[in-house]
Tab-separated table of C-alpha atoms in Angstrom:
chain	number	residue	atom	x	y	z
A	16	MET	CA	13.401	-25.106	-23.491
A	17	LYS	CA	12.715	-21.453	-24.231
A	18	GLU	CA	14.900	-19.109	-22.227
A	19	ARG	CA	13.160	-17.529	-19.266
A	20	LEU	CA	12.183	-13.844	-19.302
A	21	ILE	CA	12.640	-11.968	-16.032
A	22	LEU	CA	11.339	-8.522	-15.143
A	23	VAL	CA	13.441	-6.541	-12.671
A	24	THR	CA	12.273	-3.429	-10.868
A	25	ASN	CA	12.871	-1.676	-7.547
A	26	ASP	CA	12.006	1.435	-5.562
A	27	ASP	CA	15.455	2.961	-5.040
A	28	GLY	CA	15.628	3.921	-8.717
A	29	VAL	CA	17.323	2.748	-11.878
A	30	ASP	CA	20.769	4.012	-10.773
A	31	SER	CA	20.936	2.322	-7.367
A	32	LYS	CA	23.523	-0.272	-6.458
A	33	GLY	CA	20.741	-2.622	-5.334
A	34	ILE	CA	19.199	-2.924	-8.785
A	35	ARG	CA	22.550	-3.941	-10.242
A	36	ALA	CA	22.600	-6.724	-7.644
A	37	ALA	CA	19.059	-7.755	-8.652
A	38	ILE	CA	20.097	-7.845	-12.320
A	39	GLU	CA	22.990	-10.121	-11.364
A	40	VAL	CA	20.552	-12.495	-9.646
A	41	ALA	CA	18.107	-12.352	-12.557
A	42	ARG	CA	20.701	-13.060	-15.275
A	43	THR	CA	21.403	-16.425	-13.687
A	44	PHE	CA	17.922	-17.505	-14.753
A	45	GLY	CA	17.344	-15.976	-18.199
A	46	ARG	CA	17.147	-12.812	-20.215
A	47	VAL	CA	16.256	-9.671	-18.319
A	48	VAL	CA	14.116	-6.588	-18.877
A	49	VAL	CA	14.477	-3.834	-16.295
A	50	VAL	CA	11.740	-1.225	-15.862
A	51	ALA	CA	12.715	0.821	-12.835
A	52	PRO	CA	11.784	4.240	-11.471
A	53	GLU	CA	13.796	7.258	-12.677
A	54	THR	CA	13.930	8.582	-9.112
A	55	MET	CA	13.948	7.340	-5.531
A	56	GLN	CA	10.517	5.835	-4.730
A	57	SER	CA	11.182	4.484	-1.264
A	58	GLY	CA	8.031	4.399	0.891
A	59	LYS	CA	5.723	4.596	-2.140
A	60	SER	CA	3.790	1.456	-1.199
A	61	SER	CA	1.348	0.341	-3.948
A	62	SER	CA	0.958	3.916	-5.280
A	63	ILE	CA	-0.166	4.398	-8.857
A	64	THR	CA	0.085	7.587	-10.900
A	65	LEU	CA	-3.391	8.650	-11.957
A	66	TYR	CA	-3.052	12.397	-12.467
A	67	ASP	CA	0.354	12.906	-14.058
A	68	PRO	CA	1.745	11.962	-17.446
A	69	LEU	CA	4.420	9.251	-17.388
A	70	PHE	CA	7.673	9.249	-19.324
A	71	LEU	CA	9.575	6.161	-20.455
A	72	ARG	CA	13.302	6.278	-21.216
A	73	HIS	CA	15.386	3.602	-22.922
A	74	VAL	CA	18.575	3.487	-20.842
A	75	HIS	CA	20.731	0.614	-22.049
A	76	GLU	CA	20.706	-2.515	-24.175
A	77	GLU	CA	23.060	-5.445	-24.483
A	78	GLU	CA	22.672	-9.147	-25.143
A	79	ARG	CA	19.900	-10.593	-22.947
A	80	LEU	CA	19.469	-7.302	-21.059
A	81	LYS	CA	17.293	-4.231	-21.703
A	82	ILE	CA	16.995	-1.377	-19.229
A	83	TYR	CA	14.218	1.215	-19.139
A	84	ALA	CA	13.605	4.027	-16.668
A	85	PHE	CA	10.021	5.110	-16.013
A	86	SER	CA	8.984	8.362	-14.365
A	87	GLY	CA	6.313	6.737	-12.138
A	88	THR	CA	6.132	4.575	-9.047
A	89	PRO	CA	7.353	0.975	-8.682
A	90	VAL	CA	3.814	-0.325	-9.340
A	91	ASP	CA	3.581	1.899	-12.442
A	92	CYS	CA	6.811	0.249	-13.635
A	93	VAL	CA	5.345	-3.249	-13.280
A	94	LYS	CA	2.189	-2.200	-15.117
A	95	MET	CA	4.216	-0.528	-17.893
A	96	ALA	CA	6.228	-3.735	-18.295
A	97	PHE	CA	3.378	-6.245	-18.353
A	98	ASP	CA	0.650	-4.197	-20.019
A	99	TYR	CA	2.761	-2.334	-22.594
A	100	LEU	CA	6.404	-3.254	-23.185
A	101	LEU	CA	6.086	-7.028	-22.676
A	102	LYS	CA	2.413	-7.334	-23.562
A	103	ASP	CA	3.039	-10.047	-26.157
A	104	GLU	CA	5.608	-12.019	-24.201
A	105	LYS	CA	5.438	-14.501	-21.362
A	106	VAL	CA	7.220	-13.186	-18.270
A	107	ASP	CA	8.406	-16.033	-16.035
A	108	LEU	CA	9.501	-14.185	-12.913
A	109	VAL	CA	9.527	-10.744	-11.298
A	110	ILE	CA	12.358	-9.589	-9.042
A	111	SER	CA	11.942	-6.332	-7.135
A	112	GLY	CA	14.961	-4.933	-5.338
A	113	ILE	CA	17.465	-5.506	-4.004
A	114	ASN	CA	16.150	-2.928	-1.570
A	115	HIS	CA	18.478	-0.788	0.518
A	116	GLY	CA	16.813	-1.415	3.903
A	117	SER	CA	14.585	-3.977	5.600
A	118	ASN	CA	11.055	-4.651	4.394
A	119	ALA	CA	10.255	-7.051	7.215
A	120	ALA	CA	7.228	-6.711	9.518
A	121	ILE	CA	4.848	-3.832	8.798
A	122	ASN	CA	7.352	-2.270	6.371
A	123	VAL	CA	5.740	-4.501	3.748
A	124	ILE	CA	2.756	-2.145	3.509
A	125	TYR	CA	4.856	1.040	3.032
A	126	SER	CA	7.526	-0.408	0.792
A	127	GLY	CA	7.635	0.473	-2.900
A	128	THR	CA	9.796	-2.616	-3.457
A	129	MET	CA	7.066	-4.818	-2.009
A	130	GLY	CA	4.323	-2.810	-3.763
A	131	ALA	CA	5.993	-3.771	-7.044
A	132	ALA	CA	6.506	-7.393	-5.940
A	133	ILE	CA	2.848	-7.762	-4.959
A	134	GLU	CA	1.781	-6.191	-8.262
A	135	GLY	CA	4.031	-8.622	-10.146
A	136	SER	CA	2.252	-11.563	-8.550
A	137	PHE	CA	-1.019	-10.468	-10.218
A	138	TYR	CA	0.440	-11.433	-13.615
A	139	ASN	CA	0.582	-15.217	-13.302
A	140	CYS	CA	4.234	-15.639	-12.471
A	141	PRO	CA	6.178	-15.880	-9.203
A	142	SER	CA	7.264	-12.517	-7.857
A	143	VAL	CA	10.021	-11.925	-5.338
A	144	GLY	CA	10.889	-8.821	-3.353
A	145	LEU	CA	14.511	-8.891	-2.181
A	146	SER	CA	15.784	-6.584	0.552
A	147	LEU	CA	18.993	-6.168	2.492
A	148	THR	CA	18.746	-4.788	6.027
A	149	SER	CA	21.209	-1.974	5.338
A	150	HIS	CA	20.366	1.547	4.169
A	151	ASP	CA	23.934	2.197	3.030
A	152	PRO	CA	23.869	3.245	-0.675
A	153	ASP	CA	27.167	1.368	-1.030
A	154	ALA	CA	26.049	-1.704	0.958
A	155	ASP	CA	27.644	-5.136	0.459
A	156	PHE	CA	25.085	-7.129	-1.580
A	157	GLU	CA	27.101	-10.326	-1.888
A	158	ALA	CA	25.094	-12.377	0.629
A	159	SER	CA	21.766	-11.140	-0.722
A	160	ILE	CA	22.780	-12.043	-4.281
A	161	GLU	CA	23.820	-15.523	-3.165
A	162	TRP	CA	20.670	-16.180	-1.136
A	163	GLY	CA	18.408	-14.521	-3.702
A	164	ARG	CA	19.778	-16.959	-6.302
A	165	LYS	CA	19.275	-19.950	-4.035
A	166	ILE	CA	15.653	-19.091	-3.089
A	167	ILE	CA	14.613	-18.172	-6.621
A	168	GLY	CA	16.298	-21.298	-7.980
A	169	ASP	CA	14.266	-23.369	-5.520
A	170	ILE	CA	10.913	-21.874	-6.528
A	171	LEU	CA	11.674	-22.104	-10.262
A	172	GLU	CA	12.657	-25.764	-9.989
A	173	HIS	CA	9.726	-26.970	-7.907
A	174	ASP	CA	5.960	-27.068	-8.266
A	175	ILE	CA	4.577	-23.876	-6.826
A	176	ASN	CA	1.058	-22.554	-6.421
A	177	LEU	CA	0.273	-19.202	-8.028
A	178	PRO	CA	-0.200	-16.449	-7.082
A	179	LEU	CA	3.115	-16.491	-5.228
A	180	CYS	CA	4.796	-13.413	-3.848
A	181	LEU	CA	7.778	-13.661	-1.507
A	182	ASN	CA	9.118	-11.001	0.809
A	183	VAL	CA	12.767	-11.993	1.234
A	184	ASN	CA	14.891	-10.049	3.717
A	185	VAL	CA	18.599	-10.728	4.058
A	186	PRO	CA	20.490	-9.638	7.189
A	187	GLU	CA	23.525	-7.438	6.802
A	188	GLY	CA	26.808	-9.288	6.805
A	189	ARG	CA	29.170	-11.416	4.795
A	190	PRO	CA	27.797	-14.615	3.200
A	191	GLU	CA	29.523	-16.813	5.789
A	192	GLU	CA	27.754	-14.994	8.651
A	193	ILE	CA	24.275	-15.960	7.390
A	194	GLN	CA	22.904	-18.941	9.306
A	195	GLY	CA	20.448	-20.151	6.639
A	196	VAL	CA	16.914	-19.388	5.517
A	197	LYS	CA	13.658	-19.396	7.498
A	198	LEU	CA	10.075	-19.409	6.290
A	199	CYS	CA	8.272	-16.903	8.528
A	200	ARG	CA	5.150	-14.890	9.104
A	201	GLN	CA	5.048	-11.092	9.180
A	202	ASN	CA	5.963	-9.725	12.612
A	203	ARG	CA	3.250	-7.576	14.246
A	204	GLY	CA	4.125	-4.016	15.171
A	205	SER	CA	3.889	-0.466	13.891
A	206	TRP	CA	5.821	2.760	13.539
A	207	ARG	CA	5.541	5.819	15.740
A	208	GLU	CA	6.860	8.993	14.215
A	209	GLU	CA	8.848	11.907	15.404
A	210	PHE	CA	8.366	15.041	13.324
A	211	PHE	CA	11.431	17.261	13.153
A	212	LEU	CA	10.378	20.878	12.945
A	213	ARG	CA	12.656	23.266	11.012
A	214	GLU	CA	12.415	26.774	9.621
A	215	ASP	CA	13.348	27.799	6.097
A	216	PRO	CA	15.323	31.028	5.376
A	217	ARG	CA	12.006	32.847	4.876
A	218	GLY	CA	10.648	31.827	8.276
A	219	ARG	CA	8.281	29.155	6.999
A	220	GLU	CA	8.063	26.062	9.204
A	221	TYR	CA	8.347	22.573	7.779
A	222	PHE	CA	8.613	19.006	9.058
A	223	TRP	CA	10.717	15.942	8.386
A	224	LEU	CA	9.069	12.615	9.114
A	225	THR	CA	11.232	10.178	11.056
A	226	GLY	CA	10.094	7.183	13.016
A	227	ARG	CA	10.801	4.129	15.076
A	228	PHE	CA	9.405	0.624	14.782
A	229	TYR	CA	7.647	-0.811	17.836
A	230	ASP	CA	7.644	-4.593	17.937
A	231	ASP	CA	4.318	-5.925	19.300
A	232	GLU	CA	5.666	-9.448	19.766
A	233	PRO	CA	9.375	-9.367	20.608
A	234	ASP	CA	9.232	-12.921	21.985
A	235	ALA	CA	7.649	-14.593	18.948
A	236	LYS	CA	9.930	-17.176	17.337
A	237	ASP	CA	8.197	-17.597	13.961
A	238	THR	CA	8.424	-14.036	12.606
A	239	ASP	CA	10.629	-12.343	10.039
A	240	GLU	CA	12.064	-9.964	12.648
A	241	HIS	CA	13.105	-12.889	14.806
A	242	ALA	CA	14.770	-14.725	11.912
A	243	LEU	CA	16.705	-11.594	10.934
A	244	ALA	CA	17.862	-11.000	14.501
A	245	ASP	CA	19.257	-14.555	14.468
A	246	LYS	CA	21.073	-13.829	11.176
A	247	TYR	CA	18.739	-15.958	9.052
A	248	VAL	CA	17.319	-14.913	5.694
A	249	ALA	CA	13.590	-14.310	6.359
A	250	VAL	CA	11.093	-15.443	3.701
A	251	VAL	CA	7.451	-14.410	4.111
A	252	PRO	CA	4.898	-15.405	1.474
A	253	VAL	CA	2.648	-12.380	0.868
A	254	GLN	CA	-0.887	-12.080	-0.497
A	255	ALA	CA	-3.257	-9.220	-1.226
A	256	ASP	CA	-6.499	-10.256	0.486
A	257	MET	CA	-6.585	-7.825	3.387
A	258	THR	CA	-9.872	-9.115	4.825
A	259	ASP	CA	-9.709	-9.517	8.588
A	260	TYR	CA	-11.551	-12.833	8.878
A	261	SER	CA	-10.993	-12.884	12.642
A	262	GLN	CA	-13.406	-9.939	12.997
A	263	MET	CA	-16.285	-11.522	11.065
A	264	LYS	CA	-18.058	-13.279	13.908
A	265	ASN	CA	-18.109	-10.361	16.316
A	266	LEU	CA	-19.021	-7.827	13.619
A	267	ALA	CA	-21.889	-10.028	12.423
A	268	LYS	CA	-23.429	-9.670	15.879
A	269	ILE	CA	-22.916	-5.903	15.967
A	270	MET	CA	-24.096	-5.113	12.453
A	271	LYS	CA	-27.396	-6.938	12.552
B	5	MET	CA	-18.694	11.174	29.767
B	6	LYS	CA	-15.889	13.026	28.016
B	7	GLU	CA	-16.818	14.079	24.507
B	8	ARG	CA	-15.307	11.880	21.816
B	9	LEU	CA	-12.455	13.140	19.624
B	10	ILE	CA	-12.578	12.124	15.972
B	11	LEU	CA	-9.829	12.446	13.379
B	12	VAL	CA	-10.996	12.959	9.797
B	13	THR	CA	-8.775	12.574	6.748
B	14	ASN	CA	-9.103	11.537	3.104
B	15	ASP	CA	-7.183	11.218	-0.154
B	16	ASP	CA	-9.142	13.567	-2.412
B	17	GLY	CA	-7.804	16.578	-0.522
B	18	VAL	CA	-8.982	19.088	2.031
B	19	ASP	CA	-11.244	20.912	-0.466
B	20	SER	CA	-13.203	17.909	-1.747
B	21	LYS	CA	-16.935	17.529	-1.312
B	22	GLY	CA	-16.377	14.077	0.177
B	23	ILE	CA	-14.456	15.350	3.185
B	24	ARG	CA	-17.277	17.737	4.028
B	25	ALA	CA	-19.549	14.687	4.046
B	26	ALA	CA	-17.112	12.856	6.353
B	27	ILE	CA	-17.041	15.841	8.719
B	28	GLU	CA	-20.834	15.750	8.835
B	29	VAL	CA	-20.702	12.085	9.836
B	30	ALA	CA	-17.963	12.710	12.403
B	31	ARG	CA	-19.694	15.641	14.097
B	32	THR	CA	-22.574	13.363	15.067
B	33	PHE	CA	-20.184	11.596	17.415
B	34	GLY	CA	-17.982	14.291	18.945
B	35	ARG	CA	-15.532	17.067	18.289
B	36	VAL	CA	-13.533	16.812	15.116
B	37	VAL	CA	-9.967	17.466	13.988
B	38	VAL	CA	-9.349	17.262	10.251
B	39	VAL	CA	-5.833	16.683	8.901
B	40	ALA	CA	-6.213	16.194	5.171
B	41	PRO	CA	-3.891	16.390	2.170
B	42	GLU	CA	-3.458	19.803	0.480
B	43	THR	CA	-3.721	18.129	-2.925
B	44	MET	CA	-5.351	15.138	-4.613
B	45	GLN	CA	-3.727	11.943	-3.284
B	46	SER	CA	-5.904	9.351	-4.977
B	47	GLY	CA	-4.044	6.077	-5.618
B	48	LYS	CA	-1.346	6.885	-3.041
B	49	SER	CA	-1.832	3.652	-1.096
B	50	SER	CA	0.143	3.564	2.187
B	51	SER	CA	2.809	5.968	0.834
B	52	ILE	CA	4.875	7.942	3.285
B	53	THR	CA	7.004	10.988	2.523
B	54	LEU	CA	10.619	10.231	3.445
B	55	TYR	CA	12.590	12.572	1.196
B	56	ASP	CA	10.613	15.807	1.097
B	57	PRO	CA	9.861	18.405	3.752
B	58	LEU	CA	6.214	18.572	4.825
B	59	PHE	CA	4.169	21.718	5.352
B	60	LEU	CA	1.222	22.060	7.719
B	61	ARG	CA	-1.436	24.755	7.222
B	62	HIS	CA	-4.145	25.771	9.670
B	63	VAL	CA	-7.240	26.138	7.491
B	64	HIS	CA	-10.241	26.788	9.715
B	65	GLU	CA	-11.456	26.674	13.292
B	66	GLU	CA	-14.895	26.810	14.857
B	67	GLU	CA	-16.508	25.249	17.895
B	68	ARG	CA	-15.725	21.514	18.033
B	69	LEU	CA	-14.003	21.590	14.623
B	70	LYS	CA	-10.411	22.282	13.574
B	71	ILE	CA	-9.180	21.834	10.018
B	72	TYR	CA	-5.548	21.443	8.937
B	73	ALA	CA	-4.114	20.804	5.479
B	74	PHE	CA	-0.864	18.847	5.203
B	75	SER	CA	1.377	18.720	2.160
B	76	GLY	CA	1.958	14.941	2.367
B	77	THR	CA	0.102	11.732	1.696
B	78	PRO	CA	-2.978	10.435	3.535
B	79	VAL	CA	-0.781	8.244	5.770
B	80	ASP	CA	1.458	11.254	6.501
B	81	CYS	CA	-1.708	13.097	7.627
B	82	VAL	CA	-2.626	10.344	10.083
B	83	LYS	CA	0.908	10.272	11.475
B	84	MET	CA	0.988	14.087	11.782
B	85	ALA	CA	-2.312	13.958	13.696
B	86	PHE	CA	-1.490	11.162	16.144
B	87	ASP	CA	2.238	11.728	16.631
B	88	TYR	CA	2.301	15.536	16.645
B	89	LEU	CA	-0.931	17.551	16.733
B	90	LEU	CA	-2.943	15.225	18.984
B	91	LYS	CA	-0.021	13.576	20.756
B	92	ASP	CA	-1.388	14.349	24.208
B	93	GLU	CA	-5.030	13.570	23.520
B	94	LYS	CA	-7.022	10.364	23.231
B	95	VAL	CA	-8.457	9.946	19.731
B	96	ASP	CA	-11.572	7.756	19.761
B	97	LEU	CA	-12.173	7.191	16.076
B	98	VAL	CA	-10.659	7.782	12.648
B	99	ILE	CA	-12.801	8.438	9.568
B	100	SER	CA	-11.117	8.498	6.163
B	101	GLY	CA	-13.157	9.691	3.206
B	102	ILE	CA	-15.775	9.954	2.011
B	103	ASN	CA	-13.902	8.807	-1.072
B	104	HIS	CA	-15.059	9.751	-4.552
B	105	GLY	CA	-14.980	6.254	-6.081
B	106	SER	CA	-15.113	2.616	-4.983
B	107	ASN	CA	-12.421	1.095	-2.785
B	108	ALA	CA	-13.889	-2.397	-2.962
B	109	ALA	CA	-11.911	-5.493	-4.011
B	110	ILE	CA	-8.215	-4.980	-4.830
B	111	ASN	CA	-8.680	-1.180	-4.817
B	112	VAL	CA	-8.019	-1.407	-1.086
B	113	ILE	CA	-4.278	-1.814	-1.735
B	114	TYR	CA	-3.984	1.223	-4.045
B	115	SER	CA	-6.325	3.550	-2.201
B	116	GLY	CA	-4.987	6.501	-0.244
B	117	THR	CA	-8.266	6.606	1.657
B	118	MET	CA	-7.752	3.041	2.819
B	119	GLY	CA	-4.027	3.618	3.397
B	120	ALA	CA	-5.032	6.283	5.914
B	121	ALA	CA	-7.763	4.108	7.428
B	122	ILE	CA	-5.354	1.189	7.932
B	123	GLU	CA	-2.786	3.546	9.460
B	124	GLY	CA	-5.457	4.924	11.830
B	125	SER	CA	-6.130	1.415	13.127
B	126	PHE	CA	-2.519	1.200	14.393
B	127	TYR	CA	-3.342	3.832	17.046
B	128	ASN	CA	-5.666	1.871	19.320
B	129	CYS	CA	-8.993	3.196	18.078
B	130	PRO	CA	-11.483	2.002	15.462
B	131	SER	CA	-10.772	3.344	11.990
B	132	VAL	CA	-13.255	3.510	9.144
B	133	GLY	CA	-12.687	4.174	5.452
B	134	LEU	CA	-15.850	5.415	3.750
B	135	SER	CA	-16.241	5.415	-0.020
B	136	LEU	CA	-19.015	6.145	-2.480
B	137	THR	CA	-18.940	4.289	-5.809
B	138	SER	CA	-19.098	7.505	-7.838
B	139	HIS	CA	-16.139	9.507	-9.147
B	140	ASP	CA	-18.291	12.612	-9.703
B	141	PRO	CA	-16.685	15.564	-7.809
B	142	ASP	CA	-20.240	16.767	-7.148
B	143	ALA	CA	-21.623	13.311	-6.194
B	144	ASP	CA	-24.671	12.905	-3.950
B	145	PHE	CA	-23.281	11.852	-0.553
B	146	GLU	CA	-26.604	11.658	1.296
B	147	ALA	CA	-26.838	7.858	1.403
B	148	SER	CA	-23.163	7.470	2.372
B	149	ILE	CA	-23.571	9.984	5.212
B	150	GLU	CA	-26.644	8.163	6.486
B	151	TRP	CA	-25.063	4.688	6.323
B	152	GLY	CA	-21.719	5.921	7.587
B	153	ARG	CA	-23.497	7.264	10.681
B	154	LYS	CA	-25.362	4.012	11.218
B	155	ILE	CA	-22.301	1.745	10.905
B	156	ILE	CA	-20.041	3.952	13.031
B	157	GLY	CA	-22.795	4.320	15.642
B	158	ASP	CA	-23.003	0.526	15.813
B	159	ILE	CA	-19.284	0.018	16.382
B	160	LEU	CA	-19.060	2.824	18.959
B	161	GLU	CA	-21.976	1.446	20.961
B	162	HIS	CA	-20.887	-2.198	21.063
B	163	ASP	CA	-17.904	-4.127	22.328
B	164	ILE	CA	-15.367	-4.349	19.549
B	165	ASN	CA	-11.964	-5.985	19.287
B	166	LEU	CA	-9.042	-3.736	18.388
B	167	PRO	CA	-7.351	-3.305	15.991
B	168	LEU	CA	-10.452	-2.683	13.880
B	169	CYS	CA	-10.366	-1.152	10.420
B	170	LEU	CA	-13.454	-1.160	8.203
B	171	ASN	CA	-13.576	-0.667	4.457
B	172	VAL	CA	-17.111	0.649	3.894
B	173	ASN	CA	-18.307	1.130	0.313
B	174	VAL	CA	-21.685	2.681	-0.419
B	175	PRO	CA	-23.340	2.167	-3.809
B	176	GLU	CA	-24.379	5.221	-5.805
B	177	GLY	CA	-28.007	6.195	-5.414
B	178	ARG	CA	-30.532	7.857	-3.182
B	179	PRO	CA	-30.869	6.565	0.419
B	180	GLU	CA	-34.128	4.784	-0.371
B	181	GLU	CA	-32.450	2.729	-3.121
B	182	ILE	CA	-29.933	1.144	-0.713
B	183	GLN	CA	-31.040	-2.355	0.296
B	184	GLY	CA	-29.143	-2.540	3.595
B	185	VAL	CA	-25.664	-3.431	4.782
B	186	LYS	CA	-23.613	-6.615	4.234
B	187	LEU	CA	-20.493	-7.827	5.996
B	188	CYS	CA	-18.240	-9.143	3.217
B	189	ARG	CA	-14.807	-10.331	2.287
B	190	GLN	CA	-12.589	-8.618	-0.287
B	191	ASN	CA	-13.389	-9.728	-3.834
B	192	ARG	CA	-10.486	-11.340	-5.710
B	193	GLY	CA	-9.386	-9.739	-8.963
B	194	SER	CA	-6.872	-7.308	-10.388
B	195	TRP	CA	-6.472	-4.419	-12.795
B	196	ARG	CA	-5.075	-4.574	-16.298
B	197	GLU	CA	-3.909	-1.278	-17.687
B	198	GLU	CA	-4.113	0.461	-20.989
B	199	PHE	CA	-1.414	3.073	-21.490
B	200	PHE	CA	-2.515	5.994	-23.647
B	201	LEU	CA	0.412	7.281	-25.669
B	202	ARG	CA	0.452	11.021	-26.493
B	203	GLU	CA	2.996	13.490	-27.816
B	204	ASP	CA	3.748	16.876	-26.286
B	205	PRO	CA	4.223	20.020	-28.459
B	206	ARG	CA	7.971	19.368	-28.484
B	207	GLY	CA	7.590	15.812	-29.797
B	208	ARG	CA	8.259	14.048	-26.525
B	209	GLU	CA	6.113	10.967	-25.926
B	210	TYR	CA	4.261	10.402	-22.671
B	211	PHE	CA	1.711	7.992	-21.238
B	212	TRP	CA	-1.500	8.143	-19.251
B	213	LEU	CA	-2.273	5.124	-17.114
B	214	THR	CA	-5.859	3.878	-17.410
B	215	GLY	CA	-7.159	0.484	-16.486
B	216	ARG	CA	-9.982	-1.963	-16.068
B	217	PHE	CA	-10.795	-4.257	-13.158
B	218	TYR	CA	-11.006	-7.975	-13.891
B	219	ASP	CA	-13.164	-9.871	-11.419
B	220	ASP	CA	-11.671	-13.303	-10.633
B	221	GLU	CA	-14.829	-14.556	-8.942
B	222	PRO	CA	-17.911	-12.969	-10.532
B	223	ASP	CA	-20.198	-15.671	-9.084
B	224	ALA	CA	-19.106	-15.350	-5.444
B	225	LYS	CA	-21.932	-14.206	-3.178
B	226	ASP	CA	-19.965	-13.139	-0.092
B	227	THR	CA	-17.780	-10.411	-1.589
B	228	ASP	CA	-17.881	-6.627	-1.485
B	229	GLU	CA	-18.333	-6.397	-5.265
B	230	HIS	CA	-21.355	-8.672	-5.079
B	231	ALA	CA	-22.960	-6.679	-2.267
B	232	LEU	CA	-22.449	-3.401	-4.162
B	233	ALA	CA	-23.935	-4.846	-7.350
B	234	ASP	CA	-27.039	-5.764	-5.314
B	235	LYS	CA	-27.190	-2.186	-3.961
B	236	TYR	CA	-26.031	-3.099	-0.456
B	237	VAL	CA	-23.479	-1.169	1.553
B	238	ALA	CA	-20.385	-3.428	1.646
B	239	VAL	CA	-18.396	-3.616	4.898
B	240	VAL	CA	-15.056	-5.462	4.855
B	241	PRO	CA	-12.921	-5.625	8.018
B	242	VAL	CA	-9.319	-5.043	6.999
B	243	GLN	CA	-6.018	-5.983	8.645
B	244	ALA	CA	-2.365	-5.485	7.856
B	245	ASP	CA	-0.854	-8.962	8.180
B	246	MET	CA	-0.151	-9.788	4.540
B	247	THR	CA	1.348	-13.225	5.247
B	248	ASP	CA	0.009	-15.838	2.843
B	249	TYR	CA	-0.492	-18.668	5.327
B	250	SER	CA	-1.928	-20.900	2.582
B	251	GLN	CA	1.553	-21.084	0.989
B	252	MET	CA	3.380	-22.176	4.143
B	253	LYS	CA	3.045	-25.931	3.785
B	254	ASN	CA	4.135	-26.165	0.167
B	255	LEU	CA	6.975	-23.668	0.586
B	256	ALA	CA	8.273	-25.539	3.625
B	257	LYS	CA	8.793	-28.561	1.353
B	258	ILE	CA	10.509	-26.506	-1.355
B	259	MET	CA	12.763	-24.450	0.889
B	260	LYS	CA	14.307	-27.267	2.874
């Protein structure tokens, strides 16, 4: 059997600790090409760079591993990989992460990690976003590496239906603290922001955006937030059809 | 009855022709506050600005109209409006646009216009993204203003279920060429990119991202792309739960 080819990307940038953890996961399954952002791209969602030139840098090469840094967003990185660098190869899997911080619940729509994972699923291979619920740059990735390997091993060894994109969130803690894995749906809720107003040395005012997540269904048992709170790894399959089918009937009456 | 308050934003920036068209639509229904990006934010998706300070500029004020420019993304603008500028008021409607270019099909996930519209729907009022399928900076917005007014009038005058976010795309052309309005689902398909390689005067290589949309269901009759091709205004209700429920059964077997 031909060795698998795995694309690794992230949103925390090519130098983050999390991407080294993702590379460790990926190397279990085949040879690895990394195309990751030069700079921090957290919160970049599915952004694409339409009005700026993009620069590609060859960072490192060793047996079964090539690393590139790209000046764009996480989605730009996926596009650069599939539509340029690996155009003539068959990519078998995309891993995005391991993200420093949770991408559960509504975070999925803001996350650059998940933007890249969703984009990866458009290229006829399974695509997995991996996140650890710790923002610490020096976080302990051991449990997320272990569980990432297990979940990816399972999908590579079984019959799956494409497109497949998984949003995998691993709770903070040592491997032995994790209770197992749960298949979940995305928890409902949204962020409300607090803008911190400051003044620069020249008297110009500026803001920092900070926020807090409000859980719209704290009692639901089948959501990613609930699984994480119980120290389970939360796995949510994700798709890109944003149509709100539940509105169709009522709107059909209104829009006659 | 208290006059309605309408928030207007976009992704083409505070100086675009499209936002003037959106303000025209909005003023039909009440007083208007505009919080729009200082600069072009096309393709910014649901990006938020976590690692840069944000600057707010008061641009213009007249009766029943205030205009602010904000240095962030479209979603940042919506957050700045609801969580800071209009914190103590009740906003009745969000209009994002009118976008220069289609946001039908998979464009919804990359679009800054739709990022802002989705964000607006998290604040307990209807939120409408309006787009015209022309990228011309000097495009003719007459038909999109007319149909925008009609659709928004309909949802304001009827009982609707919140959250409600609409992705409204208007085909290019004079008002009399438009055949009517169709309630649709999001067309399946994705973009494949072509990277244009150039060299700067110092010999450094760089890329421009350009792409082409591939329609995965050209024969479907109930999609936004199909409605637009037939010269109908396409209306897709949009929601933010990205869970792929269709994968649950198979994954439950695999992930035991």
